[in-house]
Coordinates of C-alpha atoms in Angstrom, one line a residue:
Chain W
X13 CA 36.1 15.6 -9.4
X14 CA 34.0 16.4 -12.5
X15 CA 30.9 15.5 -9.9
X16 CA 32.0 18.1 -7.6
X17 CA 32.8 20.8 -10.3
X18 CA 29.2 20.3 -11.9
X19 CA 27.7 20.6 -8.5
X20 CA 29.3 24.1 -8.8
X21 CA 26.7 25.1 -11.0
X22 CA 23.7 26.3 -8.7
X23 CA 21.1 23.9 -8.5
X24 CA 17.8 25.4 -8.0
X25 CA 15.8 24.0 -4.7
X26 CA 13.0 22.8 -6.6
X27 CA 15.1 20.1 -8.4
X28 CA 17.0 19.9 -4.6
X29 CA 14.1 18.5 -3.3
X30 CA 13.0 16.5 -6.1
X31 CA 16.2 14.5 -6.3
X32 CA 16.2 14.6 -2.4
X33 CA 13.0 12.8 -2.4
X34 CA 13.5 10.3 -5.6
X35 CA 14.9 7.6 -3.8
X36 CA 12.7 7.3 -1.3
X37 CA 9.5 7.3 -3.2
X38 CA 11.0 4.7 -6.1
X39 CA 11.9 2.2 -3.3
X40 CA 8.2 2.8 -1.6
X41 CA 6.2 3.1 -4.8
X42 CA 7.9 -0.3 -6.1
X43 CA 7.7 -2.1 -2.8
X44 CA 4.2 -0.7 -1.2
X45 CA 2.2 1.2 -4.4
X46 CA 2.7 -1.4 -6.9
X47 CA 1.7 -4.4 -4.9
X48 CA -0.9 -3.0 -3.2
X49 CA -2.8 -2.0 -6.5
X50 CA -1.1 -5.5 -7.9
X51 CA -2.9 -7.4 -4.8
X52 CA -6.0 -5.1 -5.7
X53 CA -6.5 -6.6 -9.2
X54 CA -5.7 -10.1 -8.1
X55 CA -8.1 -10.4 -5.3
X56 CA -10.4 -10.5 -7.8
X57 CA -9.3 -13.6 -10.2
X58 CA -9.8 -17.2 -9.3
X59 CA -5.7 -18.5 -9.5
X60 CA -2.9 -19.9 -7.6
X61 CA 0.5 -18.8 -7.8
X62 CA 2.1 -22.6 -7.8
X63 CA -0.1 -23.6 -11.5
X64 CA 0.8 -20.6 -13.4
X65 CA 0.1 -22.8 -16.2
X66 CA -3.9 -22.4 -15.4
X67 CA -5.2 -19.2 -17.0
X68 CA -6.8 -16.9 -14.0
X69 CA -10.4 -16.3 -14.1
X70 CA -12.1 -13.0 -13.4
X71 CA -14.5 -13.6 -10.7
X72 CA -15.3 -10.3 -9.5
X73 CA -16.0 -9.9 -5.6
X74 CA -16.3 -13.7 -5.2
X75 CA -13.2 -14.0 -3.4
X76 CA -14.1 -11.8 -0.8
X77 CA -17.5 -13.1 -0.5
X78 CA -16.3 -16.8 0.2
X79 CA -13.7 -15.2 2.8
X80 CA -16.2 -13.1 4.0
X81 CA -18.7 -16.2 4.7
X82 CA -15.9 -18.3 5.9
X83 CA -16.3 -19.3 9.8
X84 CA -12.7 -20.1 9.6
X85 CA -11.7 -16.5 9.1
X86 CA -14.0 -15.2 11.8
X87 CA -12.5 -17.4 14.5
X88 CA -9.2 -16.0 13.3
X89 CA -10.3 -12.8 13.3
X90 CA -12.2 -13.3 16.9
X91 CA -8.8 -14.8 18.2
X92 CA -7.0 -11.9 17.0
X93 CA -9.7 -9.5 18.7
X94 CA -9.2 -11.3 21.7
X95 CA -5.6 -11.3 21.6
X96 CA -5.2 -7.9 21.0
X97 CA -7.7 -6.5 23.7
X98 CA -6.0 -8.7 26.3
X99 CA -2.7 -7.9 25.3
X100 CA -2.9 -3.9 25.0
X101 CA -5.2 -4.1 28.4
X102 CA -2.5 -5.7 30.3
X103 CA 0.4 -3.6 28.9
X104 CA -1.3 -0.4 30.0
X105 CA -2.4 -1.3 33.3
X106 CA 1.2 -2.7 34.0
X107 CA 2.8 0.3 32.4
X108 CA 1.0 3.0 33.8
X109 CA 1.8 1.2 37.1
X110 CA 5.7 1.1 36.7
X111 CA 5.6 4.2 35.1
X112 CA 4.0 6.6 38.3
X113 CA 6.7 5.4 40.1
X114 CA 9.4 5.6 37.4
X115 CA 8.7 9.5 36.8
X116 CA 10.4 10.5 40.1
X117 CA 14.2 10.5 40.3
X118 CA 16.3 8.6 42.4
X119 CA 19.2 7.1 42.5
X120 CA 19.9 4.7 39.9
X121 CA 16.7 5.6 38.0
X122 CA 18.5 6.3 34.6
X123 CA 20.4 2.8 34.3
X124 CA 17.2 1.0 35.5
X125 CA 15.0 3.3 33.0
X126 CA 17.6 1.9 30.0
X127 CA 17.8 -1.7 31.1
X128 CA 14.0 -2.0 31.4
X129 CA 13.8 -0.7 27.5
X130 CA 15.6 -3.8 26.1
X131 CA 12.9 -6.2 25.1
X132 CA 11.1 -4.5 22.7
X133 CA 14.2 -4.1 20.6
X134 CA 14.9 -8.1 20.6
X135 CA 14.3 -10.4 17.8
X136 CA 10.2 -11.6 18.1
X137 CA 11.3 -15.1 16.9
X138 CA 14.0 -15.4 19.9
X139 CA 11.9 -14.3 22.3
X140 CA 9.2 -17.0 21.2
X141 CA 11.2 -19.6 21.3
X142 CA 12.7 -18.6 24.8
X143 CA 9.3 -18.5 25.9
X144 CA 8.4 -21.8 24.7
X145 CA 11.1 -23.0 26.5
X146 CA 10.1 -21.3 29.7
X147 CA 6.2 -22.4 29.3
X148 CA 7.2 -26.4 28.3
X149 CA 5.1 -28.3 30.5
X150 CA 7.6 -30.7 31.7
X151 CA 10.9 -28.5 31.9
X152 CA 10.4 -25.3 31.6
X153 CA 11.2 -22.6 34.4
X154 CA 7.0 -21.9 34.3
X155 CA 5.9 -25.0 35.7
X156 CA 9.1 -25.0 38.4
X157 CA 7.4 -21.9 39.7
X158 CA 3.7 -23.0 39.5
X159 CA 4.9 -26.4 40.9
X160 CA 6.7 -24.8 43.6
X161 CA 4.0 -22.7 45.1
X162 CA 1.9 -25.8 45.0
X163 CA -0.1 -25.9 42.2
X164 CA -0.5 -28.7 39.9
X165 CA 1.2 -28.1 36.9
X166 CA 0.0 -26.3 33.7
X167 CA -0.4 -27.8 29.8
X168 CA 0.7 -24.5 28.8
X169 CA 0.8 -24.7 25.2
X170 CA -1.3 -27.7 24.6
X171 CA -4.0 -26.0 25.8
X172 CA -6.4 -22.8 23.6
X173 CA -6.8 -20.7 26.7
X174 CA -3.3 -21.4 28.3
X175 CA -1.7 -21.3 24.8
X176 CA -3.6 -16.9 24.9
X177 CA -2.0 -16.2 28.5
X178 CA 1.3 -17.7 27.5
X179 CA 1.2 -15.5 24.3
X180 CA 0.0 -12.2 26.1
X181 CA 2.5 -13.1 28.9
X182 CA 5.2 -13.3 26.2
X183 CA 4.3 -10.4 24.1
X184 CA 3.4 -8.2 27.0
X185 CA 7.0 -9.2 28.3
X186 CA 8.2 -7.2 25.0
X187 CA 6.1 -4.5 24.8
X188 CA 5.0 -3.0 28.2
X189 CA 8.3 -1.2 27.8
X190 CA 7.0 1.0 25.3
X191 CA 4.0 2.1 27.0
X192 CA 6.2 2.7 29.8
X193 CA 8.5 5.2 27.4
X194 CA 5.9 6.9 26.4
X195 CA 3.8 7.1 29.7
X196 CA 7.1 9.0 31.7
X197 CA 7.2 11.4 28.9
X198 CA 3.3 12.0 28.9
X199 CA 3.9 12.4 33.2
X200 CA 6.7 13.9 33.2
X201 CA 5.4 16.5 30.5
X202 CA 2.6 17.7 32.9
X203 CA 4.0 21.2 34.5
X204 CA 5.0 20.5 37.9
X205 CA 3.4 23.8 38.8
X206 CA -0.2 22.4 38.6
X207 CA 0.5 19.1 40.4
X208 CA 1.8 21.7 43.1
X209 CA -0.9 23.5 42.9
X210 CA -3.7 20.8 43.7
X211 CA -1.2 19.9 46.0
X212 CA -1.7 22.9 48.2
X213 CA -5.8 23.1 47.5
X214 CA -5.7 19.6 49.4
X215 CA -6.0 17.1 46.4
X216 CA -5.2 13.0 47.3
X217 CA -2.8 11.6 45.3
X218 CA -5.4 8.9 44.0
X219 CA -7.4 12.3 42.7
X220 CA -4.3 13.9 41.7
X221 CA -3.9 10.9 39.4
X222 CA -7.0 10.3 38.0
X223 CA -8.0 13.6 37.6
X224 CA -5.0 15.3 36.5
X225 CA -2.4 13.1 35.5
X226 CA -4.0 10.3 33.2
X227 CA -6.4 13.5 31.6
X228 CA -3.3 15.6 30.5
X229 CA -1.5 12.6 29.2
X230 CA -4.6 11.7 27.2
X231 CA -2.7 12.4 23.7
X232 CA 0.1 10.5 24.2
X233 CA -1.2 7.5 25.5
X234 CA -3.2 7.9 22.9
X235 CA -0.5 7.1 20.8
X236 CA 1.1 4.5 22.6
X237 CA -2.6 2.6 22.3
X238 CA -2.6 3.5 18.6
X239 CA 0.4 2.0 17.7
X240 CA 0.5 -1.4 20.1
X241 CA -3.4 -2.0 18.6
X242 CA -2.0 -1.9 14.9
X243 CA 1.2 -3.3 16.3
X244 CA -0.4 -6.5 17.8
X245 CA -3.3 -7.1 15.2
X246 CA -0.3 -7.4 12.7
X247 CA 1.5 -10.0 15.2
X248 CA 2.9 -13.1 13.1
X249 CA 6.6 -13.8 14.2
X250 CA 5.9 -14.6 18.1
X251 CA 3.0 -17.1 17.5
X252 CA 5.1 -18.5 15.0
X253 CA 7.5 -19.3 17.3
X254 CA 5.8 -19.8 20.8
X255 CA 2.8 -21.3 19.1
X256 CA 2.9 -21.7 15.8
X257 CA -0.6 -21.8 15.9
X258 CA -1.2 -24.6 17.5
X259 CA -3.2 -26.6 19.5
X260 CA -4.5 -27.2 16.0
X261 CA -5.3 -24.0 14.3
X262 CA -6.9 -22.3 17.3
X263 CA -4.3 -19.5 17.8
X264 CA -4.1 -17.9 14.3
X265 CA -4.0 -15.0 14.1
X266 CA -5.1 -12.8 11.2
X267 CA -2.0 -13.0 9.8
X268 CA -0.9 -15.9 10.3
X269 CA -4.1 -17.3 8.5
X270 CA -3.1 -15.5 5.4
X271 CA 0.0 -16.8 5.2
X272 CA -1.3 -20.4 5.0
X273 CA -3.7 -19.5 2.7
X274 CA -1.0 -17.7 0.4
X275 CA 1.7 -20.2 1.3
X276 CA 0.3 -23.5 2.0
X277 CA -2.5 -23.8 0.4
X278 CA -1.6 -21.2 -2.5
X279 CA -4.8 -20.0 -2.9
X280 CA -3.5 -16.7 -4.3
X281 CA -6.9 -14.9 -5.1
X282 CA -7.9 -15.4 -2.0
X283 CA -4.9 -14.6 -0.6
X284 CA -4.9 -11.4 -2.2
X285 CA -8.3 -10.5 -1.2
X286 CA -7.7 -11.0 2.3
X287 CA -4.7 -9.1 2.4
X288 CA -6.7 -6.2 1.1
X289 CA -9.1 -6.6 3.9
X290 CA -6.0 -6.5 6.4
X291 CA -4.6 -3.5 4.4
X292 CA -7.6 -1.6 5.0
X293 CA -8.3 -2.1 8.2
X294 CA -4.3 -1.0 8.7
X295 CA -4.7 1.9 7.0
X296 CA -8.0 3.2 8.7
X297 CA -5.7 2.9 12.1
X298 CA -3.2 4.5 10.6
X299 CA -4.8 7.5 9.5
X300 CA -6.8 8.0 12.8
X301 CA -2.4 7.8 14.3
X302 CA -1.3 10.2 11.8
X303 CA -4.0 12.9 12.7
X304 CA -3.3 12.2 16.3
X305 CA 0.4 12.7 15.8
X306 CA 0.4 16.1 13.7
X307 CA -2.3 17.5 16.0
X308 CA 0.7 16.9 19.2
X309 CA 3.2 17.6 16.9
X310 CA 1.4 21.4 15.9
X311 CA 1.0 21.6 19.9
X312 CA 4.9 21.3 21.0
X313 CA 5.8 23.6 18.7
Chain R
X18 CA 7.4 6.8 58.3
X19 CA 9.2 7.7 55.4
X20 CA 9.7 3.8 54.8
X21 CA 6.5 3.0 55.2
X22 CA 6.1 4.8 51.5
X23 CA 8.6 3.0 50.0
X24 CA 7.4 -0.3 49.9
X25 CA 5.0 -0.1 47.1
X26 CA 7.2 1.5 44.4
X27 CA 9.9 -0.9 45.6
X28 CA 7.0 -3.7 45.7
X29 CA 6.3 -2.6 42.0
X30 CA 9.5 -1.8 40.4
X31 CA 11.6 -5.1 41.7
X32 CA 8.5 -7.6 40.3
X33 CA 8.6 -6.0 37.0
X34 CA 12.6 -5.6 36.8
X35 CA 12.4 -9.4 37.8
X36 CA 9.8 -10.2 35.1
X37 CA 11.8 -7.8 32.8
X38 CA 15.5 -8.6 33.0
X39 CA 14.9 -12.3 34.4
X40 CA 13.9 -14.1 31.1
X41 CA 16.9 -12.2 29.1
X42 CA 19.5 -13.9 31.5
X43 CA 17.6 -17.1 31.3
X44 CA 18.6 -16.7 27.5
X45 CA 22.4 -16.5 27.8
X46 CA 22.3 -19.0 31.1
X47 CA 20.4 -21.5 28.4
X48 CA 22.6 -20.6 25.3
X49 CA 25.6 -22.1 27.8
X50 CA 24.1 -25.3 28.8
X51 CA 24.3 -29.1 27.3
X52 CA 21.7 -31.2 26.3
X53 CA 20.9 -32.9 29.8
X54 CA 21.2 -29.8 32.0
X55 CA 18.8 -28.0 29.3
X56 CA 15.8 -30.2 30.4
X57 CA 16.8 -30.8 33.8
X58 CA 14.0 -30.7 36.5
X59 CA 14.5 -28.8 38.4
X60 CA 16.5 -26.5 36.4
X61 CA 20.2 -26.0 37.2
X62 CA 21.8 -22.5 37.8
X63 CA 25.4 -23.9 38.5
X64 CA 26.6 -26.5 35.5
X65 CA 29.7 -27.0 33.6
X66 CA 29.7 -24.4 30.4
X67 CA 29.1 -26.2 26.9
X68 CA 30.1 -24.2 24.2
X69 CA 28.4 -26.5 21.0
X70 CA 25.7 -24.0 20.0
X71 CA 28.2 -21.0 19.9
X72 CA 30.7 -23.8 17.8
X73 CA 27.2 -23.7 15.5
X74 CA 26.7 -20.1 15.1
X75 CA 30.5 -19.1 14.5
X76 CA 31.1 -22.4 12.2
X77 CA 33.8 -23.8 14.5
X78 CA 34.5 -27.0 16.1
X79 CA 33.4 -30.4 15.8
X80 CA 29.7 -29.3 16.2
X81 CA 30.1 -26.9 13.6
X82 CA 30.2 -29.7 10.8
X83 CA 26.9 -31.9 12.1
X84 CA 24.3 -31.8 10.2
X85 CA 22.0 -30.5 12.1
X86 CA 24.0 -26.9 12.5
X87 CA 24.8 -26.9 8.7
X88 CA 24.6 -23.3 7.2
X89 CA 24.2 -21.9 10.8
X90 CA 27.3 -19.7 10.2
X91 CA 26.3 -18.7 6.7
X92 CA 23.2 -17.3 7.7
X93 CA 25.0 -15.2 10.5
X94 CA 26.7 -13.9 7.7
X95 CA 24.2 -13.3 5.5
X96 CA 22.4 -11.1 8.6
X97 CA 25.3 -9.0 8.5
X98 CA 25.6 -8.0 5.1
X99 CA 21.6 -7.7 4.6
X100 CA 21.6 -5.6 8.3
X101 CA 23.9 -3.7 7.4
X102 CA 23.6 -2.8 3.7
X103 CA 20.1 -2.1 4.3
X104 CA 20.9 0.0 7.2
X105 CA 22.9 2.2 5.2
X106 CA 20.5 2.8 2.1
X107 CA 17.7 3.3 4.5
X108 CA 19.6 5.9 6.4
X109 CA 20.7 7.2 3.5
X110 CA 17.6 7.5 1.7
X111 CA 15.6 8.9 4.8
X112 CA 18.0 11.3 5.3
X113 CA 17.6 13.1 2.0
X114 CA 13.7 12.7 1.8
X115 CA 13.4 14.1 5.9
X116 CA 15.7 17.2 4.5
X117 CA 13.4 17.7 1.6
X118 CA 10.6 17.2 3.9
X119 CA 12.0 19.7 7.0
X120 CA 12.9 22.2 4.4
X121 CA 10.7 22.2 1.1
X122 CA 7.0 22.6 0.5
X123 CA 6.2 20.1 -2.0
X124 CA 3.3 18.9 -4.2
X125 CA 0.7 17.1 -1.2
X126 CA 3.5 16.7 1.3
X127 CA 1.2 15.7 3.7
X128 CA -0.3 12.7 1.5
X129 CA 3.5 11.8 1.0
X130 CA 4.6 11.7 4.7
X131 CA 1.4 9.5 5.4
X132 CA 2.2 7.3 2.6
X133 CA 5.9 6.8 3.8
X134 CA 4.4 6.1 7.8
X135 CA 2.4 4.2 6.5
X136 CA 4.2 1.7 4.8
X137 CA 5.9 1.3 8.9
X138 CA 2.6 0.2 9.8
X139 CA 2.3 -2.5 6.5
X140 CA 1.5 -6.1 7.8
X141 CA 4.6 -8.0 5.9
X142 CA 1.9 -10.9 5.4
X143 CA -0.2 -8.8 3.2
X144 CA 2.4 -7.7 0.5
X145 CA 4.0 -11.0 0.8
X146 CA 1.7 -12.3 -1.5
X147 CA 2.9 -10.5 -4.1
X148 CA 6.4 -10.1 -3.3
X149 CA 6.4 -13.8 -3.4
X150 CA 5.7 -13.3 -7.2
X151 CA 7.4 -10.4 -7.9
X152 CA 10.8 -11.9 -6.5
X153 CA 10.4 -15.0 -8.5
X154 CA 9.5 -13.7 -11.8
X155 CA 12.8 -10.3 -11.1
X156 CA 15.2 -13.8 -10.1
X157 CA 15.5 -11.9 -6.7
X158 CA 14.0 -14.6 -4.4
X159 CA 17.0 -16.0 -2.1
X160 CA 19.4 -13.1 -2.7
X161 CA 21.3 -11.0 -1.4
X162 CA 19.8 -7.9 -3.4
X163 CA 16.1 -9.1 -3.0
X164 CA 16.4 -9.1 0.6
X165 CA 18.6 -5.6 1.2
X166 CA 15.8 -4.3 -0.9
X167 CA 13.4 -5.6 1.7
X168 CA 15.4 -4.3 4.9
X169 CA 16.0 -1.0 3.3
X170 CA 12.2 -0.6 2.5
X171 CA 10.8 -1.5 5.9
X172 CA 13.3 1.3 7.3
X173 CA 12.9 4.3 4.8
X174 CA 9.8 5.0 6.3
X175 CA 11.1 5.7 10.1
X176 CA 14.2 7.0 8.7
X177 CA 12.4 10.2 6.5
X178 CA 10.2 10.8 9.8
X179 CA 13.0 10.9 12.0
X180 CA 15.3 12.5 10.4
X181 CA 12.5 14.9 9.7
X182 CA 12.5 15.9 13.0
X183 CA 16.0 16.1 13.8
X184 CA 16.3 18.8 10.6
X185 CA 13.4 20.2 11.8
X186 CA 15.4 21.1 15.0
X187 CA 18.1 23.2 13.2
X188 CA 17.0 26.8 12.4
X189 CA 16.7 27.5 8.7
X190 CA 19.2 30.7 9.0
X191 CA 21.4 27.9 8.9
X192 CA 20.9 27.8 5.3
X193 CA 19.6 31.3 5.0
X194 CA 23.0 32.8 5.5
X195 CA 25.5 30.7 3.4
X196 CA 23.1 31.4 0.6
X197 CA 23.6 34.6 0.9
X198 CA 27.4 34.5 1.5
X199 CA 27.4 32.8 -2.3
X200 CA 27.4 29.1 -1.3
X201 CA 24.9 27.0 -2.7
X202 CA 21.9 25.0 -0.8
X203 CA 24.0 21.7 -1.8
X204 CA 26.8 23.1 0.3
X205 CA 25.4 24.5 3.1
X206 CA 23.7 20.9 3.4
X207 CA 26.6 19.1 3.1
X208 CA 29.0 20.8 5.1
X209 CA 26.5 22.9 7.7
X210 CA 23.3 21.2 8.4
X211 CA 24.6 17.3 8.2
X212 CA 27.2 17.8 11.2
X213 CA 24.5 19.3 13.0
X214 CA 22.0 16.4 13.3
X215 CA 25.1 13.8 13.4
X216 CA 23.6 12.1 16.6
X217 CA 20.1 11.8 14.5
X218 CA 21.6 10.0 11.6
X219 CA 23.7 7.9 14.5
X220 CA 20.0 7.0 16.2
X221 CA 18.3 6.0 12.3
X222 CA 20.8 3.9 11.8
X223 CA 20.4 2.7 15.1
X224 CA 17.0 1.9 14.6
X225 CA 17.3 0.8 11.0
X226 CA 20.2 -1.7 12.4
X227 CA 18.2 -3.3 15.0
X228 CA 14.6 -3.2 12.8
X229 CA 16.7 -4.9 9.9
X230 CA 18.7 -7.5 12.0
X231 CA 15.2 -8.7 13.7
X232 CA 13.7 -9.2 10.1
X233 CA 12.0 -12.5 10.1
X234 CA 8.5 -12.6 8.2
X235 CA 9.7 -11.5 5.0
X236 CA 12.9 -14.2 5.2
X237 CA 11.1 -16.6 6.4
X238 CA 9.1 -16.6 3.0
X239 CA 11.5 -15.0 0.3
X240 CA 14.7 -17.0 1.4
X241 CA 15.2 -20.9 1.0
X242 CA 18.9 -21.4 0.9
X243 CA 21.4 -19.0 -0.3
X244 CA 20.5 -15.8 1.4
X245 CA 18.5 -17.4 4.8
X246 CA 19.4 -15.1 7.5
X247 CA 19.9 -16.1 11.2
X248 CA 16.5 -15.5 12.4
X249 CA 14.8 -17.4 9.6
X250 CA 17.7 -20.3 10.4
X251 CA 16.8 -20.4 14.0
X252 CA 13.3 -21.4 13.4
X253 CA 13.6 -24.0 10.8
X254 CA 16.3 -25.3 14.0
X255 CA 12.9 -26.4 14.9
X256 CA 12.1 -29.0 12.3
X257 CA 10.7 -32.1 12.8
X258 CA 13.8 -34.1 14.5
X259 CA 12.7 -32.0 17.4
X260 CA 14.2 -28.4 18.1
X261 CA 17.8 -27.9 18.3
X262 CA 17.5 -25.9 21.5
X263 CA 21.4 -25.1 22.1
X264 CA 21.7 -23.9 19.0
X265 CA 18.5 -22.1 18.8
X266 CA 19.7 -19.9 22.3
X267 CA 23.1 -19.7 21.2
X268 CA 22.0 -18.1 18.0
X269 CA 19.5 -16.0 20.2
X270 CA 22.7 -14.5 22.6
X271 CA 24.4 -13.6 19.2
X272 CA 21.1 -11.7 17.8
X273 CA 20.6 -9.8 21.3
X274 CA 24.2 -8.7 21.8
X275 CA 24.6 -6.6 18.6
X276 CA 21.1 -5.4 19.7
X277 CA 21.9 -4.3 23.5
X278 CA 25.1 -2.8 21.8
X279 CA 23.3 -0.8 19.1
X280 CA 20.7 0.0 21.6
X281 CA 23.4 1.8 24.1
X282 CA 23.7 3.9 20.6
X283 CA 20.1 5.0 20.7
X284 CA 18.9 5.3 24.3
X285 CA 18.6 8.8 24.4
X286 CA 17.2 8.8 21.3
X287 CA 14.3 5.6 22.4
X288 CA 11.4 8.2 22.7
X289 CA 12.3 10.2 19.7
X290 CA 12.4 7.1 17.3
X291 CA 9.7 5.1 18.9
X292 CA 7.3 8.1 18.0
X293 CA 8.8 9.2 14.5
X294 CA 10.6 11.9 15.5
X295 CA 7.6 13.6 17.1
X296 CA 8.4 13.7 20.8
X297 CA 11.4 14.0 22.4
X298 CA 12.7 16.2 20.4
X299 CA 15.5 18.1 22.7
X300 CA 17.5 14.4 23.1

């Protein structure tokens, strides 16, 4: 009761605003800003979290130099890049063709749409194991279909290229719904009158789609593209459960490699440097993303 | 003539639906199979249901006491406590910050909003190098408190952005009239504005719960025994002695079902939630 009497005293908007922001600011400062600064500092030392009795040695930018001249890291970047390009383009091609037919109203559309959205909400670790089971070369569902169609059984997870395809299939399964969600929103946001005018002028459906629908949906598809780019660049869980980096270490993403440097080798200094590199890339991409987001937000108001 | 136009849409939507729904059904079917049925080739669709996996997950029956299922039930409890607490905290903090961001101008607001959003983009592994040290030195490693901090932090940014979107949809006149009539802003916020964004709060909580419930990367490094969550426990069911598929699929199904329930709650706000409150505001 005492509290409510206290609140009857008018609080200025300024104080209220500060009080409202404090909890979020505190948790984000502790969990993000402080770690980032500490990573920056740690990345200039040579030390291992395992051996706390050994004094850290200040080495300037040696950790960065070491990492950037390490061919292993470039292999991880190349693999991550290949994965990102493949998975994002497959998702967009698939999502745009499905969204093209899902934008119209038909009986049961809303139900179908809702059901199709489910995969992006599921636990990546469960999904990873599920697909690992489906891709098993001996008893997996995938090879059952492959052999039924008259082909030889495929060693999905034992060969690097096949494993890459397997992860792309699983990631596409999970994230195409997200691209469909945004593509349908974009397509439906285009005024019907524009489409009708083009039809009256005799534009073919293909022409209308490539010259009207796609360009007009570009900003929203841009949001989808950047978010998918960022998310697939940092993908960790799915690889952990599906390939575990195998065969060898050929399907390790940058995130995966970072976890290994930090928690298997315990090269804490190098790991901090790699974390900083990864964060700088992500922050760069996020900046572009927020620019696009605020522009669209303003247009919609 | 009309049917001819329907072939392509039906084929494309049909094939995609099969690809989309099939694996999920396969997960649920496989969770009820016994070991021989799991490895049968060709795969069986008709089989005698087998509940050993679920017994391990819920800590009942003979399968619950076996060495391989040790701690599975405890990890389910950990998951529930950690995901729910994190959801409540993130939704509360996000609601307050979202209101402030929607109604007031403050120093470096644009930078604040970018910083808040960027936390959503951070690769967990990158900050983990630091958390690992911080948590060990503060005694937070492998505790509920530590993991609740994590599940709160991963959702605060999203919650702030979504709630700002919902508050933006409430006319500022609501508070203006209340203030004119002598009520405080706090009263207007609590009694007038909050009830108007109830749907938004539910959606924010739904999203936060799903992300907290599915969290794996942080848990896999920061918990070892006491605070291990179910996704982390699943990953250790794939140990040196082979993979405990029955447990993984049963635990997987148990992990998936609440997500589908919460998904139903947020289905109309999906677009808004996934685009940080910028698109789909009318929902």
